[in-house]
């Protein structure tokens, strides 16, 4: 009897989610404004919760969620959830990396092509009346070696987008045997010896936190471009900036920033602009976007559909 399963939605999502869950027979309630403490006061009444990134689902929250059977995050990462503690309480964790992997792959490719061809700089100059051809001479992607760190849903989607280019694609992942026809899996040492472009497609975990630091960057044999559409805290921004200043990093496309709050809705933890970020704002070889690589009109709908399908499958298969 699915009508006995009560689901609380604490973030807005595509309407198809509510429509289809209602049609399947679940009881659904929405609360997009209450504080974490107010949600905690009533979470014991619910069997499922659907979230994006409004607040962290921690031990305190989970201890109050005495009836909870699943947590569904409409996105790829689960870093806002204490996953180990939730699983210890037999709570099913549901995510939707399938829902926005295509969007991330396209956004990553767009950032590389824009960096290589100075699109942002050339556009600004033309609008200000400058016609500078030589300083906007670009690079071609063909002939380069593109390296992907993290070869899951997002990394594989990006590698697929590269099939139309004459490039060598390498991947590095802590999991074994994840390479495929689109990317050859190699050791980190080989990766750092060969690549011209680095694209990060990692979750944010204790192992990946501040992974790209000065030592990591210095280990690369060649100067390289870097793209980050994963999580901002995987890069030490100050170290990245130093590497850009002395030419080890040739350019950066950053959809995510170290300074983001957990909700992804606000940029800075404080009201001041860090020096490293000020450098990025002024640099012509940097492209920034506001954590939207996986947030297209199409993925908005697809993410919701994936979550709906997984919730229904939990109770009907």
Coordinates of C-alpha atoms in Angstrom, one line a residue:
X1 CA 0.0 0.0 0.0
X2 CA 2.0 2.9 -1.3
X3 CA -0.3 5.5 0.2
X4 CA 1.1 4.5 3.6
X5 CA 4.6 5.7 2.4
X6 CA 4.9 9.4 3.3
X7 CA 7.5 11.4 1.4
X8 CA 8.7 14.9 2.4
X9 CA 10.1 17.1 -0.3
X10 CA 12.3 19.9 1.1
X11 CA 13.5 21.4 -2.2
X12 CA 11.6 22.3 -5.3
X13 CA 12.1 20.0 -8.4
X14 CA 10.6 19.4 -11.8
X15 CA 6.8 19.0 -11.5
X16 CA 7.0 15.5 -13.0
X17 CA 8.4 14.2 -9.8
X18 CA 5.4 15.1 -7.7
X19 CA 2.9 14.2 -10.4
X20 CA 4.3 10.7 -10.9
X21 CA 4.8 9.9 -7.2
X22 CA 1.3 11.0 -6.5
X23 CA 0.0 8.9 -9.4
X24 CA 1.9 5.9 -8.1
X25 CA 0.1 6.3 -4.8
X26 CA 2.6 7.8 -2.5
X27 CA 1.6 10.4 0.0
X28 CA 3.7 13.6 -0.6
X29 CA 4.2 16.7 1.4
X30 CA 6.3 19.8 0.5
X31 CA 8.1 22.1 2.8
X32 CA 10.6 24.4 1.1
X33 CA 10.9 27.1 3.8
X34 CA 11.2 25.5 7.2
X35 CA 14.6 25.5 9.0
X36 CA 16.5 22.3 9.5
X37 CA 15.4 22.3 13.2
X38 CA 11.7 22.6 12.1
X39 CA 12.1 19.7 9.7
X40 CA 13.7 17.6 12.4
X41 CA 10.7 18.2 14.6
X42 CA 8.4 16.4 12.2
X43 CA 10.7 14.0 10.2
X44 CA 9.7 11.1 12.4
X45 CA 6.4 11.1 10.5
X46 CA 8.0 10.4 7.1
X47 CA 9.3 7.3 5.4
X48 CA 11.2 9.1 2.7
X49 CA 12.8 12.5 2.1
X50 CA 13.7 14.2 -1.2
X51 CA 16.5 16.8 -1.1
X52 CA 18.8 18.8 -3.3
X53 CA 21.3 20.7 -1.1
X54 CA 19.4 22.9 1.3
X55 CA 21.1 21.5 4.5
X56 CA 23.2 18.6 5.7
X57 CA 21.5 15.4 6.7
X58 CA 23.7 14.6 9.7
X59 CA 23.5 12.2 12.7
X60 CA 21.3 14.6 14.7
X61 CA 18.8 14.7 11.8
X62 CA 19.0 10.9 11.2
X63 CA 18.4 10.1 14.9
X64 CA 15.2 12.0 14.8
X65 CA 14.1 10.3 11.5
X66 CA 13.0 7.2 13.2
X67 CA 10.7 6.0 10.4
X68 CA 12.9 7.0 7.5
X69 CA 13.4 4.3 4.8
X70 CA 15.1 6.3 2.0
X71 CA 16.8 9.6 1.3
X72 CA 16.7 10.7 -2.4
X73 CA 19.1 13.4 -3.5
X74 CA 18.2 15.0 -6.8
X75 CA 21.8 15.2 -8.1
X76 CA 24.9 13.1 -8.4
X77 CA 26.8 13.6 -5.1
X78 CA 25.8 12.5 -1.6
X79 CA 28.3 14.6 0.3
X80 CA 25.5 16.5 2.2
X81 CA 24.5 13.2 3.8
X82 CA 26.2 11.2 6.5
X83 CA 26.0 8.1 4.3
X84 CA 27.7 5.7 6.7
X85 CA 25.4 6.5 9.6
X86 CA 22.3 6.5 7.3
X87 CA 23.2 3.0 6.0
X88 CA 23.8 1.8 9.5
X89 CA 20.1 2.6 10.1
X90 CA 19.1 0.7 6.9
X91 CA 18.2 3.8 5.1
X92 CA 18.4 3.5 1.3
X93 CA 20.4 6.3 -0.4
X94 CA 19.2 7.3 -3.8
X95 CA 21.1 9.6 -6.2
X96 CA 20.7 10.4 -9.9
X97 CA 24.1 10.7 -11.6
X98 CA 22.5 9.3 -14.7
X99 CA 20.2 12.3 -14.8
X100 CA 22.8 15.0 -15.5
X101 CA 25.9 13.2 -16.9
X102 CA 25.2 14.3 -20.4
X103 CA 24.9 17.9 -19.3
X104 CA 28.2 17.8 -17.5
X105 CA 29.9 16.1 -20.5
X106 CA 28.7 18.9 -22.8
X107 CA 29.6 21.7 -20.4
X108 CA 33.1 20.3 -19.9
X109 CA 33.7 20.1 -23.6
X110 CA 32.4 23.7 -24.1
X111 CA 34.8 25.0 -21.4
X112 CA 37.8 23.4 -23.1
X113 CA 36.9 24.7 -26.6
X114 CA 36.2 28.2 -25.1
X115 CA 39.6 28.2 -23.3
X116 CA 41.5 27.0 -26.3
X117 CA 39.9 29.6 -28.6
X118 CA 39.9 32.6 -26.2
X119 CA 36.1 33.0 -26.7
X120 CA 35.5 35.1 -23.6
X121 CA 38.5 37.4 -24.2
X122 CA 37.8 37.9 -27.9
X123 CA 34.1 38.6 -27.2
X124 CA 35.0 41.3 -24.6
X125 CA 37.6 42.9 -26.8
X126 CA 35.3 43.1 -29.8
X127 CA 32.5 44.7 -27.7
X128 CA 35.0 47.3 -26.6
X129 CA 36.1 48.1 -30.1
X130 CA 39.3 46.1 -30.2
X131 CA 40.2 43.8 -33.2
X132 CA 43.1 41.7 -31.9
X133 CA 43.7 38.7 -34.0
X134 CA 47.2 37.6 -33.0
X135 CA 46.5 37.7 -29.2
X136 CA 43.4 35.6 -29.8
X137 CA 45.1 32.9 -31.8
X138 CA 43.8 29.6 -30.5
X139 CA 44.9 26.1 -29.9
X140 CA 43.4 23.0 -31.5
X141 CA 42.2 20.1 -29.4
X142 CA 43.2 17.5 -32.0
X143 CA 46.5 15.9 -31.2
X144 CA 46.3 16.6 -27.5
X145 CA 46.1 14.0 -24.7
X146 CA 43.0 14.6 -22.5
X147 CA 43.1 13.1 -19.0
X148 CA 40.0 12.4 -16.9
X149 CA 40.2 12.0 -13.2
X150 CA 37.2 10.0 -11.9
X151 CA 35.8 7.7 -14.5
X152 CA 32.2 7.2 -13.4
X153 CA 29.0 8.6 -15.0
X154 CA 30.3 12.1 -15.6
X155 CA 33.8 11.1 -16.7
X156 CA 32.4 8.5 -19.1
X157 CA 30.0 11.0 -20.6
X158 CA 32.7 13.5 -21.2
X159 CA 34.9 10.9 -22.9
X160 CA 32.1 10.0 -25.2
X161 CA 31.9 13.6 -26.3
X162 CA 35.6 13.5 -27.3
X163 CA 35.1 10.8 -29.9
X164 CA 34.7 13.3 -32.6
X165 CA 38.2 14.7 -32.0
X166 CA 41.6 13.2 -32.9
X167 CA 42.7 13.0 -29.2
X168 CA 44.2 10.5 -26.9
X169 CA 42.0 10.0 -23.8
X170 CA 43.4 8.6 -20.6
X171 CA 41.6 8.1 -17.3
X172 CA 42.7 7.7 -13.7
X173 CA 40.4 6.2 -11.0
X174 CA 40.8 4.6 -7.7
X175 CA 38.5 1.8 -8.9
X176 CA 40.1 -0.8 -11.1
X177 CA 39.0 -1.9 -14.6
X178 CA 36.8 1.2 -15.4
X179 CA 38.5 2.1 -18.7
X180 CA 36.6 1.4 -21.9
X181 CA 36.7 2.0 -25.6
X182 CA 36.6 5.8 -25.0
X183 CA 39.4 6.1 -22.4
X184 CA 42.4 4.0 -21.4
X185 CA 42.9 3.6 -17.7
X186 CA 46.4 4.4 -16.5
X187 CA 48.3 4.9 -13.2
X188 CA 48.5 8.4 -11.8
X189 CA 52.2 8.5 -12.6
X190 CA 51.6 7.8 -16.3
X191 CA 48.6 10.2 -16.3
X192 CA 50.8 13.0 -15.0
X193 CA 53.5 12.3 -17.5
X194 CA 51.3 12.4 -20.6
X195 CA 48.3 14.6 -20.4
X196 CA 47.8 18.1 -21.8
X197 CA 44.3 18.7 -20.4
X198 CA 43.0 17.5 -17.0
X199 CA 39.3 17.2 -16.3
X200 CA 38.0 16.5 -12.8
X201 CA 34.9 14.3 -12.4
X202 CA 35.3 13.4 -8.7
X203 CA 32.9 13.3 -5.7
X204 CA 34.0 15.4 -2.7
X205 CA 35.3 12.9 -0.1
X206 CA 38.0 13.0 2.5
X207 CA 40.3 11.4 -0.1
X208 CA 39.6 14.0 -2.8
X209 CA 39.4 17.1 -0.6
X210 CA 42.2 19.4 -1.7
X211 CA 43.6 16.7 -4.0
X212 CA 44.8 19.2 -6.6
X213 CA 47.4 21.1 -4.6
X214 CA 50.9 22.4 -5.3
X215 CA 52.6 18.9 -5.1
X216 CA 49.9 17.3 -7.3
X217 CA 50.3 20.1 -9.9
X218 CA 54.1 20.0 -9.8
X219 CA 54.1 16.2 -10.6
X220 CA 52.8 16.9 -14.1
X221 CA 55.5 16.6 -16.8
X222 CA 54.0 19.3 -19.1
X223 CA 52.1 22.5 -18.6
X224 CA 48.4 21.7 -18.8
X225 CA 44.9 23.1 -18.8
X226 CA 42.5 22.1 -16.1
X227 CA 38.7 21.8 -16.0
X228 CA 36.7 21.3 -12.8
X229 CA 33.0 20.4 -13.1
X230 CA 33.0 18.2 -9.9
X231 CA 33.4 19.9 -6.5
X232 CA 35.3 23.1 -5.8
X233 CA 37.0 21.9 -2.7
X234 CA 38.9 19.3 -4.7
X235 CA 41.3 22.1 -5.8
X236 CA 43.4 24.3 -3.6
X237 CA 42.6 27.6 -5.4
X238 CA 45.7 29.4 -4.0
X239 CA 48.0 26.6 -5.3
X240 CA 46.2 26.7 -8.7
X241 CA 46.7 30.4 -9.0
X242 CA 50.5 30.1 -8.2
X243 CA 50.8 27.4 -10.9
X244 CA 49.0 29.7 -13.4
X245 CA 51.3 32.6 -12.5
X246 CA 54.4 30.6 -13.4
X247 CA 52.9 28.9 -16.4
X248 CA 52.5 25.3 -15.2
X249 CA 48.7 25.6 -15.6
X250 CA 47.9 27.2 -18.9
X251 CA 44.2 27.9 -18.2
X252 CA 41.3 26.9 -16.1
X253 CA 37.6 26.3 -16.6
X254 CA 35.9 26.2 -13.2
X255 CA 32.2 25.5 -12.8
X256 CA 32.7 25.0 -9.1
X257 CA 34.7 26.9 -6.6
X258 CA 36.4 26.2 -3.3
X259 CA 34.5 29.1 -1.7
X260 CA 30.9 27.7 -2.3
X261 CA 28.7 27.0 0.5
X262 CA 27.3 23.5 0.8
X263 CA 23.9 24.5 -0.6
X264 CA 25.7 25.6 -3.8
X265 CA 23.3 28.6 -3.8
X266 CA 25.7 31.1 -2.4
X267 CA 29.3 31.7 -3.4
X268 CA 31.2 33.0 -0.4
X269 CA 31.4 31.8 3.2
X270 CA 32.3 35.4 4.0
X271 CA 31.7 38.8 2.5
X272 CA 35.2 39.3 1.3
X273 CA 36.8 38.3 -2.0
X274 CA 39.8 36.0 -1.4
X275 CA 43.0 37.1 -3.2
X276 CA 43.1 33.8 -5.2
X277 CA 39.6 34.3 -6.4
X278 CA 40.3 37.9 -7.4
X279 CA 43.1 36.6 -9.6
X280 CA 40.7 34.2 -11.3
X281 CA 38.3 37.1 -11.9
X282 CA 40.9 39.1 -13.6
X283 CA 42.6 36.4 -15.6
X284 CA 41.9 36.1 -19.3
X285 CA 42.7 32.4 -19.4
X286 CA 40.0 31.5 -16.9
X287 CA 36.4 30.7 -17.5
X288 CA 34.0 30.6 -14.6
X289 CA 30.4 29.4 -14.3
X290 CA 28.1 29.1 -11.3
X291 CA 27.9 25.4 -10.6
X292 CA 25.6 24.8 -13.6
X293 CA 27.4 22.1 -15.6
X294 CA 24.8 19.5 -14.7
X295 CA 21.8 22.0 -14.5
X296 CA 20.3 22.2 -17.9
X297 CA 16.6 22.4 -18.8
X298 CA 16.8 18.8 -20.0
X299 CA 18.7 17.5 -16.9
X300 CA 16.3 19.2 -14.6
X301 CA 13.6 16.9 -15.9
X302 CA 15.8 13.9 -16.3
X303 CA 17.1 14.1 -12.7
X304 CA 13.5 14.1 -11.4
X305 CA 12.6 11.2 -13.6
X306 CA 15.6 9.1 -12.4
X307 CA 14.7 9.7 -8.8
X308 CA 11.0 8.8 -9.4
X309 CA 12.0 5.6 -11.1
X310 CA 14.3 4.6 -8.3
X311 CA 11.8 5.4 -5.5
X312 CA 9.1 3.4 -7.3
X313 CA 11.5 0.5 -8.0
X314 CA 12.3 0.3 -4.2
X315 CA 8.7 -0.4 -3.3
X316 CA 7.6 -2.4 -6.4
X317 CA 10.4 -4.6 -7.5

